[in-house]
XYZ file of C-alpha atoms in Angstrom:
744
model
C -32.454 -99.220 14.657
C -29.050 -98.898 16.386
C -26.030 -97.903 14.342
C -24.118 -100.908 13.049
C -21.173 -100.254 10.797
C -20.183 -97.446 8.501
C -21.243 -97.613 4.872
C -18.821 -99.493 2.663
C -19.225 -98.034 -0.793
C -18.315 -100.941 -2.976
C -20.095 -102.890 -5.614
C -19.365 -106.136 -7.301
C -20.133 -105.799 -10.983
C -19.222 -109.083 -12.589
C -17.696 -108.866 -15.988
C -18.354 -111.580 -18.281
C -15.952 -112.224 -20.896
C -17.316 -114.722 -23.534
C -14.988 -117.530 -24.985
C -15.977 -120.457 -27.333
C -14.167 -123.755 -27.765
C -15.030 -126.849 -29.727
C -15.475 -130.358 -28.353
C -15.274 -133.347 -30.782
C -18.192 -135.674 -31.291
C -17.776 -139.126 -29.863
C -17.864 -142.115 -32.220
C -19.601 -144.086 -29.458
C -22.718 -141.951 -29.945
C -23.015 -142.614 -33.661
C -26.275 -144.540 -33.277
C -27.968 -142.122 -30.871
C -31.179 -140.365 -31.765
C -29.980 -136.846 -32.566
C -26.529 -137.516 -34.020
C -27.362 -135.633 -37.228
C -28.728 -132.586 -35.437
C -25.750 -132.429 -33.083
C -23.280 -132.661 -35.954
C -25.111 -129.918 -37.868
C -25.285 -127.747 -34.763
C -21.565 -128.184 -34.118
C -20.702 -127.167 -37.665
C -23.026 -124.135 -37.520
C -21.574 -123.138 -34.166
C -17.978 -123.302 -35.402
C -18.915 -120.931 -38.232
C -20.645 -118.463 -35.913
C -24.199 -119.274 -37.098
C -25.593 -119.331 -33.570
C -29.303 -119.181 -34.477
C -28.871 -122.107 -36.844
C -27.064 -124.082 -34.136
C -29.859 -123.402 -31.638
C -32.429 -124.554 -34.199
C -30.662 -127.902 -34.720
C -30.292 -128.378 -30.971
C -33.991 -127.698 -30.400
C -34.819 -130.385 -32.974
C -32.486 -132.776 -31.172
C -34.093 -132.203 -27.788
C -37.602 -132.649 -29.192
C -36.852 -136.244 -30.220
C -38.167 -139.054 -28.063
C -35.006 -141.141 -28.046
C -32.433 -138.743 -26.666
C -29.757 -140.188 -24.430
C -28.453 -138.454 -21.318
C -25.088 -137.894 -22.982
C -26.787 -136.283 -25.980
C -28.798 -133.993 -23.711
C -25.632 -132.940 -21.916
C -23.855 -132.139 -25.185
C -26.868 -130.387 -26.686
C -27.573 -128.196 -23.672
C -23.944 -127.160 -23.309
C -23.678 -126.232 -26.992
C -26.977 -124.361 -26.748
C -25.593 -122.390 -23.824
C -22.454 -121.502 -25.761
C -24.553 -120.480 -28.766
C -26.552 -118.088 -26.601
C -23.295 -116.699 -25.211
C -22.121 -116.146 -28.774
C -25.325 -114.172 -29.395
C -24.684 -112.207 -26.173
C -28.001 -113.461 -24.729
C -26.709 -114.175 -21.255
C -30.065 -114.879 -19.609
C -30.692 -117.873 -21.847
C -27.088 -119.023 -21.411
C -27.562 -118.965 -17.629
C -30.824 -120.906 -17.997
C -29.053 -123.523 -20.081
C -26.311 -123.949 -17.497
C -28.951 -124.403 -14.808
C -30.512 -127.214 -16.846
C -27.113 -128.801 -17.334
C -26.612 -128.908 -13.563
C -30.104 -130.297 -13.064
C -29.169 -133.061 -15.467
C -25.663 -133.622 -14.074
C -25.544 -132.215 -10.496
C -21.918 -133.240 -10.005
C -20.784 -131.876 -13.359
C -17.265 -130.443 -13.121
C -15.899 -128.239 -15.916
C -12.304 -128.607 -16.977
C -10.567 -125.210 -16.539
C -7.830 -126.266 -18.934
C -10.294 -126.765 -21.791
C -13.531 -124.974 -20.913
C -13.765 -121.203 -21.502
C -13.431 -119.176 -18.279
C -16.874 -117.498 -18.577
C -18.486 -120.903 -18.919
C -16.594 -122.129 -15.848
C -17.656 -119.042 -13.900
C -21.257 -119.435 -15.015
C -21.237 -123.043 -13.823
C -19.969 -121.890 -10.420
C -22.478 -119.018 -10.174
C -25.485 -121.147 -11.057
C -24.366 -123.941 -8.746
C -24.266 -121.371 -5.920
C -27.719 -120.096 -6.891
C -29.178 -123.586 -6.785
C -27.634 -124.265 -3.379
C -28.784 -120.945 -1.917
C -32.357 -121.362 -3.185
C -32.757 -124.473 -1.039
C -33.351 -123.576 2.597
C -32.287 -127.027 3.727
C -30.372 -128.555 0.856
C -30.620 -132.346 0.839
C -27.430 -134.343 0.496
C -26.421 -134.783 -3.126
C -28.049 -137.762 -4.741
C -25.779 -140.639 -5.574
C -24.969 -140.588 -9.233
C -23.901 -143.542 -11.325
C -20.172 -144.081 -11.285
C -19.792 -142.535 -14.712
C -21.426 -139.354 -13.433
C -19.585 -139.148 -10.134
C -16.301 -139.067 -12.002
C -16.890 -137.290 -15.329
C -14.656 -138.654 -18.087
C -11.751 -136.596 -19.325
C -12.317 -134.527 -22.463
C -11.555 -136.466 -25.606
C -8.865 -135.319 -27.974
C -9.434 -133.751 -31.378
C -11.297 -135.656 -34.033
C -8.934 -134.787 -36.858
C -5.799 -132.693 -37.218
C -4.678 -131.542 -40.634
C -1.375 -130.429 -42.126
C -1.814 -128.502 -45.369
C 0.007 -126.138 -47.702
C 3.713 -125.453 -47.713
C 4.732 -128.129 -45.266
C 4.156 -126.128 -42.065
C 2.691 -128.115 -39.171
C 0.171 -126.214 -37.052
C 1.272 -127.066 -33.516
C -0.646 -126.603 -30.269
C -3.709 -127.962 -28.561
C -6.612 -129.200 -30.628
C -9.848 -127.266 -30.701
C -12.255 -129.022 -28.347
C -16.000 -128.989 -28.891
C -17.975 -127.669 -25.956
C -21.607 -128.688 -26.275
C -24.319 -126.326 -25.035
C -25.709 -126.409 -21.532
C -29.264 -127.185 -20.520
C -31.272 -129.942 -18.958
C -34.295 -132.193 -19.098
C -36.424 -132.297 -22.209
C -36.966 -128.532 -22.298
C -37.486 -126.801 -25.609
C -35.356 -123.781 -24.708
C -35.460 -120.610 -22.639
C -38.762 -119.192 -21.362
C -40.363 -116.489 -23.466
C -41.982 -114.634 -20.573
C -40.695 -112.607 -17.598
C -37.885 -113.905 -15.425
C -38.465 -115.174 -11.876
C -35.386 -115.457 -9.676
C -34.567 -116.531 -6.164
C -32.259 -114.603 -3.896
C -28.718 -115.834 -4.526
C -26.857 -114.513 -1.525
C -26.694 -116.548 1.713
C -29.048 -114.850 4.156
C -26.410 -114.541 6.876
C -23.797 -112.693 4.814
C -25.293 -109.880 2.677
C -21.892 -108.373 1.998
C -22.082 -107.777 -1.704
C -24.678 -106.779 -4.242
C -26.220 -109.398 -6.473
C -26.522 -108.512 -10.167
C -30.084 -108.841 -11.432
C -30.337 -109.997 -15.011
C -32.986 -111.665 -17.114
C -36.069 -111.010 -19.208
C -38.036 -108.050 -17.769
C -40.005 -107.663 -15.689
C -37.758 -109.520 -13.250
C -39.573 -110.962 -10.227
C -37.217 -111.834 -7.392
C -38.309 -113.850 -4.371
C -36.102 -113.110 -1.389
C -35.844 -113.640 2.357
C -34.739 -110.785 4.670
C -33.511 -111.567 8.189
C -33.572 -108.998 11.010
C -30.216 -110.318 12.232
C -28.473 -109.710 8.922
C -25.593 -107.261 9.287
C -24.114 -105.529 6.249
C -21.933 -102.480 5.851
C -24.084 -100.767 3.237
C -27.181 -98.763 4.087
C -28.544 -95.361 5.075
C -27.277 -93.041 7.807
C -29.938 -90.803 9.401
C -29.501 -87.288 10.784
C -29.487 -88.594 14.366
C -26.501 -90.814 13.568
C -28.415 -94.091 13.469
C -27.677 -96.432 10.603
C -30.160 -98.603 8.702
C -28.325 -101.283 6.767
C -29.601 -103.264 3.806
C -30.558 -106.839 4.542
C -30.386 -107.455 0.786
C -29.057 -105.321 -2.039
C -28.802 -105.724 -5.788
C -27.400 -104.050 -8.893
C -29.435 -103.648 -12.056
C -28.399 -102.233 -15.432
C -30.927 -100.558 -17.732
C -30.344 -99.716 -21.381
C -33.258 -97.304 -21.858
C -34.709 -94.465 -19.794
C -36.982 -95.344 -16.864
C -37.208 -97.915 -14.063
C -40.069 -99.189 -11.886
C -39.616 -101.072 -8.600
C -42.207 -102.678 -6.347
C -41.800 -104.600 -3.096
C -44.644 -106.650 -1.616
C -45.550 -109.911 0.071
C -43.671 -109.154 3.333
C -44.711 -109.518 6.985
C -42.360 -106.964 8.606
C -41.820 -103.280 7.833
C -39.564 -103.317 4.769
C -38.159 -100.237 3.045
C -37.004 -99.894 -0.558
C -34.174 -97.702 -1.870
C -32.804 -96.811 -5.324
C -29.275 -95.338 -5.482
C -26.360 -94.429 -7.704
C -23.683 -97.079 -7.116
C -20.646 -94.842 -7.268
C -21.752 -92.366 -4.568
C -24.783 -94.005 -2.882
C -26.847 -90.917 -3.749
C -30.520 -91.767 -3.210
C -32.621 -91.527 -6.364
C -35.764 -92.975 -4.780
C -36.939 -93.909 -1.267
C -40.070 -95.802 -0.275
C -40.503 -96.241 3.501
C -44.257 -96.270 4.120
C -44.633 -97.670 7.630
C -47.402 -100.166 8.205
C -47.967 -100.930 4.523
C -47.326 -104.199 2.769
C -46.290 -102.587 -0.501
C -43.406 -100.270 -1.342
C -42.925 -98.795 -4.804
C -40.475 -96.507 -6.623
C -41.212 -95.162 -10.096
C -38.478 -93.149 -11.798
C -39.545 -92.676 -15.450
C -36.670 -90.280 -16.156
C -33.864 -92.474 -14.865
C -31.027 -92.451 -17.401
C -29.537 -95.698 -18.745
C -26.846 -97.070 -16.478
C -26.182 -99.309 -13.472
C -28.003 -98.682 -10.175
C -28.181 -100.100 -6.676
C -31.401 -101.419 -5.087
C -31.541 -101.812 -1.289
C -34.088 -103.749 0.808
C -34.081 -102.977 4.539
C -36.074 -103.922 7.667
C -36.599 -100.739 9.701
C -37.715 -100.705 13.370
C -39.367 -104.129 13.326
C -41.905 -104.972 15.978
C -40.006 -106.704 18.848
C -42.813 -109.247 18.946
C -42.826 -109.646 15.181
C -41.127 -112.245 13.028
C -37.341 -112.484 12.922
C -37.410 -112.658 9.151
C -39.765 -112.104 6.275
C -40.059 -113.258 2.704
C -40.713 -110.669 0.031
C -41.191 -110.242 -3.708
C -39.227 -107.572 -5.572
C -40.317 -106.703 -9.118
C -37.944 -104.762 -11.380
C -39.374 -103.461 -14.648
C -37.388 -101.617 -17.304
C -34.978 -102.214 -20.144
C -32.904 -104.550 -17.959
C -29.703 -106.053 -19.311
C -27.013 -108.265 -17.839
C -24.361 -107.296 -15.321
C -22.641 -104.003 -16.063
C -19.114 -103.957 -17.454
C -18.682 -100.251 -16.734
C -15.599 -99.149 -14.856
C -15.966 -97.521 -11.483
C -13.482 -96.147 -9.007
C -15.354 -98.183 -6.408
C -15.176 -101.359 -8.502
C -12.788 -101.741 -11.388
C -12.951 -105.503 -11.417
C -11.526 -108.734 -10.126
C -8.942 -109.661 -12.729
C -5.848 -111.705 -13.244
C -2.969 -110.723 -15.494
C -3.464 -108.089 -18.155
C -3.822 -110.559 -21.005
C -7.538 -110.310 -21.762
C -9.683 -107.520 -23.134
C -11.673 -107.148 -19.908
C -8.607 -106.859 -17.676
C -8.436 -103.077 -18.098
C -10.961 -100.309 -17.495
C -11.114 -96.688 -18.561
C -11.215 -94.975 -15.185
C -12.134 -91.449 -14.066
C -12.186 -89.859 -10.620
C -14.381 -86.911 -9.510
C -11.550 -84.832 -8.070
C -11.924 -81.044 -8.002
C -8.153 -80.523 -7.973
C -5.248 -82.475 -9.397
C -4.523 -85.702 -7.512
C -1.590 -88.040 -8.284
C -2.610 -91.566 -9.201
C -0.716 -92.821 -6.171
C -2.901 -90.684 -3.894
C -6.186 -91.919 -5.377
C -5.380 -95.558 -6.062
C -4.012 -97.946 -3.399
C -0.386 -98.042 -2.361
C 1.209 -100.080 -5.190
C 3.735 -101.542 -2.747
C 0.865 -103.093 -0.810
C -1.878 -103.572 -3.382
C -0.579 -104.017 -6.931
C -2.208 -102.191 -9.817
C -1.190 -100.994 -13.261
C -2.123 -97.759 -15.037
C -1.454 -96.298 -18.485
C -1.739 -92.794 -19.894
C -2.726 -92.082 -23.498
C -0.331 -89.764 -25.345
C -2.287 -89.491 -28.581
C -1.486 -92.829 -30.172
C 0.701 -94.659 -27.664
C 0.476 -95.723 -24.020
C 2.847 -94.702 -21.225
C 2.887 -96.935 -18.147
C 2.670 -95.353 -14.692
C 6.026 -95.674 -12.934
C 5.324 -93.710 -9.767
C 5.884 -90.308 -11.279
C 3.620 -87.565 -9.884
C 3.197 -86.261 -13.435
C 0.343 -88.713 -14.015
C -2.552 -87.206 -12.090
C -6.299 -87.464 -11.972
C -7.853 -84.093 -12.674
C -11.244 -82.869 -13.885
C -11.681 -84.096 -17.421
C -8.885 -86.669 -17.394
C -8.873 -90.458 -17.217
C -6.526 -93.447 -17.403
C -6.418 -97.144 -18.219
C -6.276 -99.057 -14.915
C -5.925 -102.758 -14.141
C -6.234 -104.040 -10.593
C -6.212 -107.485 -9.015
C -9.019 -106.736 -6.522
C -11.921 -104.291 -6.146
C -10.679 -100.744 -5.597
C -12.035 -98.725 -2.688
C -12.520 -94.954 -2.924
C -9.815 -92.677 -1.577
C -10.290 -90.449 1.454
C -10.211 -87.323 -0.719
C -13.653 -85.753 -1.004
C -14.919 -84.982 -4.489
C -16.277 -81.500 -5.112
C -18.716 -80.998 -8.011
C -17.414 -78.821 -10.794
C -19.708 -75.842 -11.338
C -20.220 -73.263 -14.051
C -21.824 -73.159 -17.479
C -18.932 -74.892 -19.278
C -15.644 -76.609 -18.545
C -12.656 -76.801 -20.899
C -10.730 -80.099 -20.933
C -7.109 -79.675 -22.156
C -6.346 -81.861 -25.176
C -3.312 -83.106 -27.071
C -3.433 -84.090 -30.771
C -4.775 -87.569 -31.519
C -6.568 -89.775 -29.020
C -7.384 -88.549 -25.493
C -8.869 -90.262 -22.431
C -11.389 -87.779 -21.079
C -13.985 -87.631 -18.285
C -17.050 -85.508 -17.543
C -16.294 -83.106 -14.652
C -19.939 -82.265 -13.936
C -22.244 -84.103 -11.538
C -24.642 -85.237 -14.279
C -24.466 -86.855 -17.697
C -24.007 -84.611 -20.745
C -25.456 -85.443 -24.153
C -22.517 -85.915 -26.516
C -24.491 -84.102 -29.217
C -24.309 -80.993 -26.985
C -20.518 -81.370 -26.767
C -20.313 -81.718 -30.545
C -22.441 -78.591 -30.994
C -20.370 -76.567 -28.506
C -17.147 -77.449 -30.349
C -18.288 -77.786 -33.967
C -17.050 -81.386 -34.246
C -18.500 -84.586 -35.699
C -16.312 -87.282 -34.125
C -18.015 -89.548 -31.595
C -17.354 -90.603 -28.006
C -16.121 -94.127 -27.284
C -16.575 -96.259 -24.168
C -14.898 -99.557 -23.284
C -16.792 -102.742 -22.431
C -14.177 -105.322 -23.346
C -14.471 -103.752 -26.811
C -15.006 -100.193 -28.001
C -18.560 -98.892 -28.450
C -19.769 -95.433 -29.405
C -22.077 -93.765 -26.889
C -24.449 -90.793 -26.930
C -24.115 -90.063 -23.188
C -21.026 -88.551 -21.531
C -21.423 -90.073 -18.034
C -20.121 -88.110 -15.027
C -16.750 -88.890 -13.474
C -18.307 -90.002 -10.185
C -19.486 -93.114 -12.050
C -15.780 -93.960 -12.341
C -15.931 -94.226 -16.138
C -13.665 -92.417 -18.604
C -13.969 -92.283 -22.406
C -11.922 -92.046 -25.599
C -12.129 -89.043 -27.923
C -9.999 -88.228 -30.970
C -8.798 -84.646 -31.336
C -8.734 -84.795 -35.129
C -8.746 -80.994 -35.549
C -5.846 -80.389 -33.103
C -7.884 -78.316 -30.682
C -6.244 -76.996 -27.533
C -9.278 -77.946 -25.420
C -12.729 -79.495 -25.513
C -15.609 -77.413 -24.167
C -18.124 -79.413 -22.137
C -21.450 -77.593 -21.501
C -23.263 -77.937 -18.195
C -25.741 -80.874 -18.255
C -29.060 -79.938 -19.797
C -27.814 -76.704 -21.363
C -29.866 -76.013 -24.473
C -27.713 -75.304 -27.491
C -28.325 -75.069 -31.195
C -27.036 -78.276 -32.716
C -25.539 -78.609 -36.146
C -27.521 -81.204 -38.031
C -25.318 -84.254 -38.553
C -25.739 -86.253 -41.747
C -28.391 -88.935 -41.411
C -27.231 -92.523 -41.628
C -27.171 -93.606 -45.259
C -29.763 -96.126 -46.333
C -27.044 -98.481 -47.596
C -24.952 -99.329 -44.523
C -23.101 -102.625 -44.025
C -21.760 -103.739 -40.625
C -18.848 -106.171 -40.445
C -18.297 -107.715 -36.988
C -15.626 -110.155 -35.896
C -15.915 -112.741 -33.136
C -12.944 -114.397 -31.487
C -13.602 -117.512 -29.418
C -17.313 -116.696 -29.595
C -17.063 -113.157 -28.181
C -17.861 -110.088 -30.255
C -14.524 -108.254 -30.480
C -14.931 -105.358 -32.928
C -17.158 -103.923 -35.659
C -16.839 -101.520 -38.581
C -19.401 -100.001 -40.929
C -19.171 -99.117 -44.607
C -21.808 -97.240 -46.542
C -22.728 -95.565 -49.786
C -24.464 -92.183 -50.017
C -24.873 -89.762 -52.904
C -23.954 -86.782 -50.709
C -20.840 -88.395 -49.182
C -17.537 -86.649 -49.824
C -14.642 -88.554 -51.427
C -12.512 -87.650 -48.391
C -13.404 -87.587 -44.701
C -16.721 -85.956 -43.796
C -19.388 -86.024 -41.078
C -20.373 -89.583 -42.012
C -16.923 -90.984 -41.215
C -15.743 -91.981 -37.737
C -12.129 -92.607 -36.772
C -11.518 -95.803 -34.771
C -9.829 -95.806 -31.349
C -6.555 -97.728 -30.931
C -7.207 -101.372 -30.112
C -4.745 -101.792 -27.246
C -6.648 -104.424 -25.274
C -8.999 -105.887 -27.881
C -9.194 -109.654 -28.256
C -9.195 -108.997 -32.008
C -9.496 -105.829 -34.046
C -11.022 -104.836 -37.359
C -10.393 -101.426 -38.915
C -11.045 -99.682 -42.199
C -7.848 -98.215 -43.624
C -7.795 -94.864 -45.439
C -4.391 -94.038 -46.912
C -3.478 -90.395 -46.290
C -0.613 -88.383 -47.752
C 2.628 -90.242 -48.419
C 4.380 -88.685 -45.427
C 1.535 -89.503 -43.013
C 0.461 -92.858 -41.555
C -2.827 -94.333 -42.802
C -6.025 -93.507 -40.940
C -7.966 -96.260 -39.185
C -11.738 -95.820 -39.288
C -14.710 -97.463 -37.619
C -17.099 -96.105 -40.235
C -16.497 -94.925 -43.780
C -19.157 -93.735 -46.224
C -18.357 -92.976 -49.865
C -20.301 -91.949 -52.961
C -21.948 -94.896 -54.711
C -21.139 -94.734 -58.422
C -20.145 -97.993 -60.100
C -18.536 -99.300 -56.955
C -16.017 -98.834 -54.179
C -13.055 -100.774 -52.830
C -12.599 -100.582 -49.054
C -9.305 -101.646 -47.474
C -9.437 -103.328 -44.067
C -6.973 -104.787 -41.607
C -7.675 -107.691 -39.252
C -5.622 -107.607 -36.055
C -5.425 -110.908 -34.185
C -2.757 -113.245 -32.796
C -0.921 -115.225 -35.441
C -2.857 -118.363 -36.502
C -5.924 -117.235 -34.519
C -9.285 -118.080 -36.046
C -12.026 -115.441 -36.108
C -15.543 -115.369 -37.484
C -16.651 -112.394 -39.561
C -20.362 -111.592 -39.696
C -21.901 -109.299 -42.318
C -25.131 -107.506 -41.360
C -27.125 -105.194 -43.598
C -26.056 -106.817 -46.868
C -29.681 -106.627 -47.979
C -29.471 -102.804 -47.964
C -26.968 -103.118 -50.806
C -29.466 -104.847 -53.103
C -28.424 -104.578 -56.729
C -24.755 -104.386 -55.775
C -22.348 -107.277 -55.396
C -20.507 -107.525 -52.063
C -17.320 -109.590 -51.895
C -14.682 -109.958 -49.170
C -11.218 -110.807 -50.498
C -8.379 -112.330 -48.491
C -5.540 -111.589 -50.868
C -2.894 -113.466 -48.888
C -4.821 -116.724 -49.071
C -6.514 -115.930 -52.396
C -9.954 -116.451 -50.897
C -13.055 -114.669 -52.166
C -16.345 -114.653 -50.229
C -19.737 -113.602 -51.583
C -21.276 -111.933 -48.507
C -24.770 -111.990 -50.016
C -24.637 -115.794 -50.074
C -22.387 -116.337 -47.038
C -22.791 -113.631 -44.360
C -20.602 -115.674 -41.951
C -16.945 -116.179 -42.866
C -14.193 -117.941 -40.898
C -10.812 -116.227 -41.251
C -7.402 -117.392 -40.075
C -4.848 -114.714 -39.213
C -1.608 -115.644 -40.972
C 0.104 -112.799 -39.127
C -0.899 -110.252 -36.497
C -2.070 -107.755 -39.150
C -3.894 -109.378 -42.042
C -5.026 -107.128 -44.939
C -8.499 -107.661 -46.395
C -10.430 -105.995 -49.207
C -14.178 -105.351 -49.437
C -15.637 -104.844 -52.915
C -19.070 -103.223 -53.230
C -20.512 -102.323 -56.627
C -21.835 -103.409 -59.965
C -21.058 -106.774 -61.515
C -18.637 -105.176 -63.998
C -16.821 -103.214 -61.263
C -16.405 -106.232 -58.991
C -15.300 -108.472 -61.877
C -12.605 -105.984 -62.898
C -11.346 -105.626 -59.306
C -11.284 -109.402 -58.789
C -9.335 -109.858 -62.021
C -6.770 -107.314 -60.838
C -6.447 -109.173 -57.518
C -6.128 -112.638 -59.088
C -3.050 -114.453 -57.704
C -0.216 -115.451 -60.026
C 0.899 -118.485 -57.993
C -0.825 -121.566 -56.652
C -1.748 -121.566 -52.991
C -3.385 -123.937 -50.511
C -4.752 -123.416 -47.009
C -7.542 -124.713 -44.812
C -9.841 -123.610 -41.988
C -10.497 -124.496 -39.288
C -7.264 -126.258 -38.369
C -7.380 -128.409 -36.216
C -10.933 -129.376 -37.137
C -13.880 -131.622 -36.427
C -15.983 -132.754 -38.199
C -15.072 -130.972 -41.458
C -12.571 -128.480 -42.860
C -12.596 -126.239 -45.928
C -9.522 -126.297 -48.155
C -9.068 -123.077 -50.143
C -6.799 -123.170 -53.185
C -5.961 -121.099 -56.243
C -5.255 -122.054 -59.823
C -2.701 -119.566 -61.227
C -3.102 -117.844 -64.628
C -2.238 -119.881 -67.700
C -3.012 -119.870 -71.418
C -5.605 -122.610 -70.950
C -7.528 -124.327 -68.143
C -5.318 -126.537 -65.972
C -5.611 -130.090 -64.775
C -6.170 -129.798 -61.032
C -5.911 -132.553 -58.437
C -6.243 -132.172 -54.669
C -5.398 -135.246 -52.566
C -5.318 -136.044 -48.847
C -2.670 -138.443 -47.476
C -2.127 -139.881 -44.013
C 1.140 -139.513 -42.100
C 2.488 -142.730 -43.653
C 1.999 -141.355 -47.166
C -1.046 -143.515 -48.047
C -3.713 -141.859 -50.209
C -6.852 -141.287 -48.129
C -9.146 -139.265 -50.373
C -9.185 -137.480 -53.736
C -11.067 -134.235 -53.191
C -10.674 -132.639 -56.642
C -9.774 -134.178 -60.001
C -10.900 -131.794 -62.731
C -9.897 -129.215 -65.327
C -10.345 -125.718 -63.909
C -9.835 -122.175 -65.138
C -7.542 -119.796 -63.205
C -9.133 -118.479 -60.015
C -9.903 -119.246 -56.385
C -11.736 -122.431 -55.334
C -12.795 -124.302 -52.221
C -13.216 -127.989 -51.356
C -14.611 -129.514 -48.157
C -13.195 -132.626 -46.514
C -15.550 -134.308 -44.062
C -12.809 -136.368 -42.384
C -13.821 -139.579 -44.201
C -11.900 -141.803 -46.624
C -13.010 -142.758 -50.144
C -15.477 -145.321 -48.766
C -17.109 -142.801 -46.440
C -15.558 -144.238 -43.274
C -14.358 -141.594 -40.760
C -10.582 -141.650 -40.429
C -8.741 -141.807 -37.118
C -7.571 -138.696 -35.311
C -4.129 -137.586 -36.393
C -2.108 -135.472 -38.811
C -2.946 -135.533 -42.531
C -1.302 -133.929 -45.544
C -3.117 -132.195 -48.392
C -1.346 -132.011 -51.778
C -2.361 -129.727 -54.670
C -1.230 -130.064 -58.288
C -2.438 -127.333 -60.689
C -0.973 -127.599 -64.150
C 2.776 -127.155 -63.823
C 2.467 -125.987 -60.205
């Protein structure tokens, strides 16, 4: 095959950032078949109970009398629920069904979350590309050709000390889907080639339920800039190419069902190193089996090589990908950092490494900032320093940076040289460091811990921080966070595969509770608390310090107060001795007035112990055994919380000590639809107090009496369903809640 164009080493790795909004139910649908299920699903969804929401939606769609509007709402909410669960394959399937139901559906970028908008666009392109000769769009009824504008909020509420919550109302976004389907398929995923056959200029990300079977069409006349260069200088480009991410070791590929001579390639995306080649001439099957392939993102190429001049100009084929396949990779890469806007979202920045053998200024590796704008930050141990053109900020073996770029970054002309030797020492400063692996292969982090006698973990960034066991090489483009808690001068990294005696780390305690927070439906951060008889009162091998949350959508940290002259420590995991009980201090970091959902997992491991979350500022107490999902409203950017774990007597004594001495009133969510929870406290007194909680409209007319009782001091909750005393839903607007508790 004649040489075409030089290889362009770039990948498109879409990053999906998940957002959730709320869309109010329409009064016009009150008599429709699945009104009850939709209302229940919406309430479950707002509280982060995604499985419960999906269950209600499935019941709705199974009914015989389901209107088209109800299907649209149900499928959209189902799609958002799957996004909240981070099950992107089912979310994509739901969006496809939505477009089958409403082909001309147009999302509203001002109200719909960006990932939902992008998913709509992606699936619409897939549907169009899968049709060889797409028919003209069918004429829709007038109401479908011009989708109605989103309705406003169902109910706004003004509560507490007279402060009006301003801003846009929360808008309910029903799940996507289509037809009368019961939900996503349980079996393997079958896909069609997405990319137009005449422009194979970027890799398609394969995602779905493995094994993935992809039906494609390769054209001899396709011309791409990615492929294989032979020793004689000829160049074989890829008619089609794909990225796939695996989360466990091993990958199997098979290519069959083609009429021309197709070849199959498996490569590393950052360098285009070939990890597998199948080019058996004259056969109708090509296969690559790499059982030892490490988890990560890889490139798959399909190429027509030396086709018979009398043969067909194109051929269909079937590509089967089998392994622990996940969605599109969010890993950083010097070849592809991402296609982002301003640096206002968690996914706008990447931890970036570069496989340089010698120091290279950022300006020499990254594009000319005067021509192609980008932003970079250096970590100094607990603060960021922005790149201002100084040559002092340099890529070097073992070093990385935060980088944000408006377009995909291409590699520099500098050639990387593999670092050799048995070990490499990365210089460190006290506190947090951005580090990279200077070797050509991944290093087990346990080997690094053993070589240095440390217990702290390695953190990667995927729109949130996650601990990882594998220290990926710098040629992947990914850098990592590590805390130098022992003030070492350097970190020794052993050569990949070096056998070393490892110090046995403490096993995970049996009683381990995970607290995760979601903001706008996306998982933002997690912490773990545990109890173990052999845990030390202070820091030990169980405990893990938490990286700084510079670009998190919301943060959650455990707080350990150190000596008086030192700042408190922020931890991602803290394990203490059991005893009668323990009080854990936490801090929620989120924009002021932002609403987040907290999810408690593993509460059952603490059987026999009470587990309560206390919001001292709002005097709210949550029993996590009974309510593992909690909606929290950030009253300020750093909101303190307390977790109580222990015996009934221990928890009762701690709650008594935390009891508020003044009355308080708040509500969540706000704005709301269809219901809101009003949390209030009755302050201490010598006897139970007469308590009354009323709701008034903006004109001062009494709408509903929510509480009229005698109550002892403590924290309470009441739910208003947005209806008046007769049960009739009130109109949208601003309402005032008024609390009287004894003399308060």
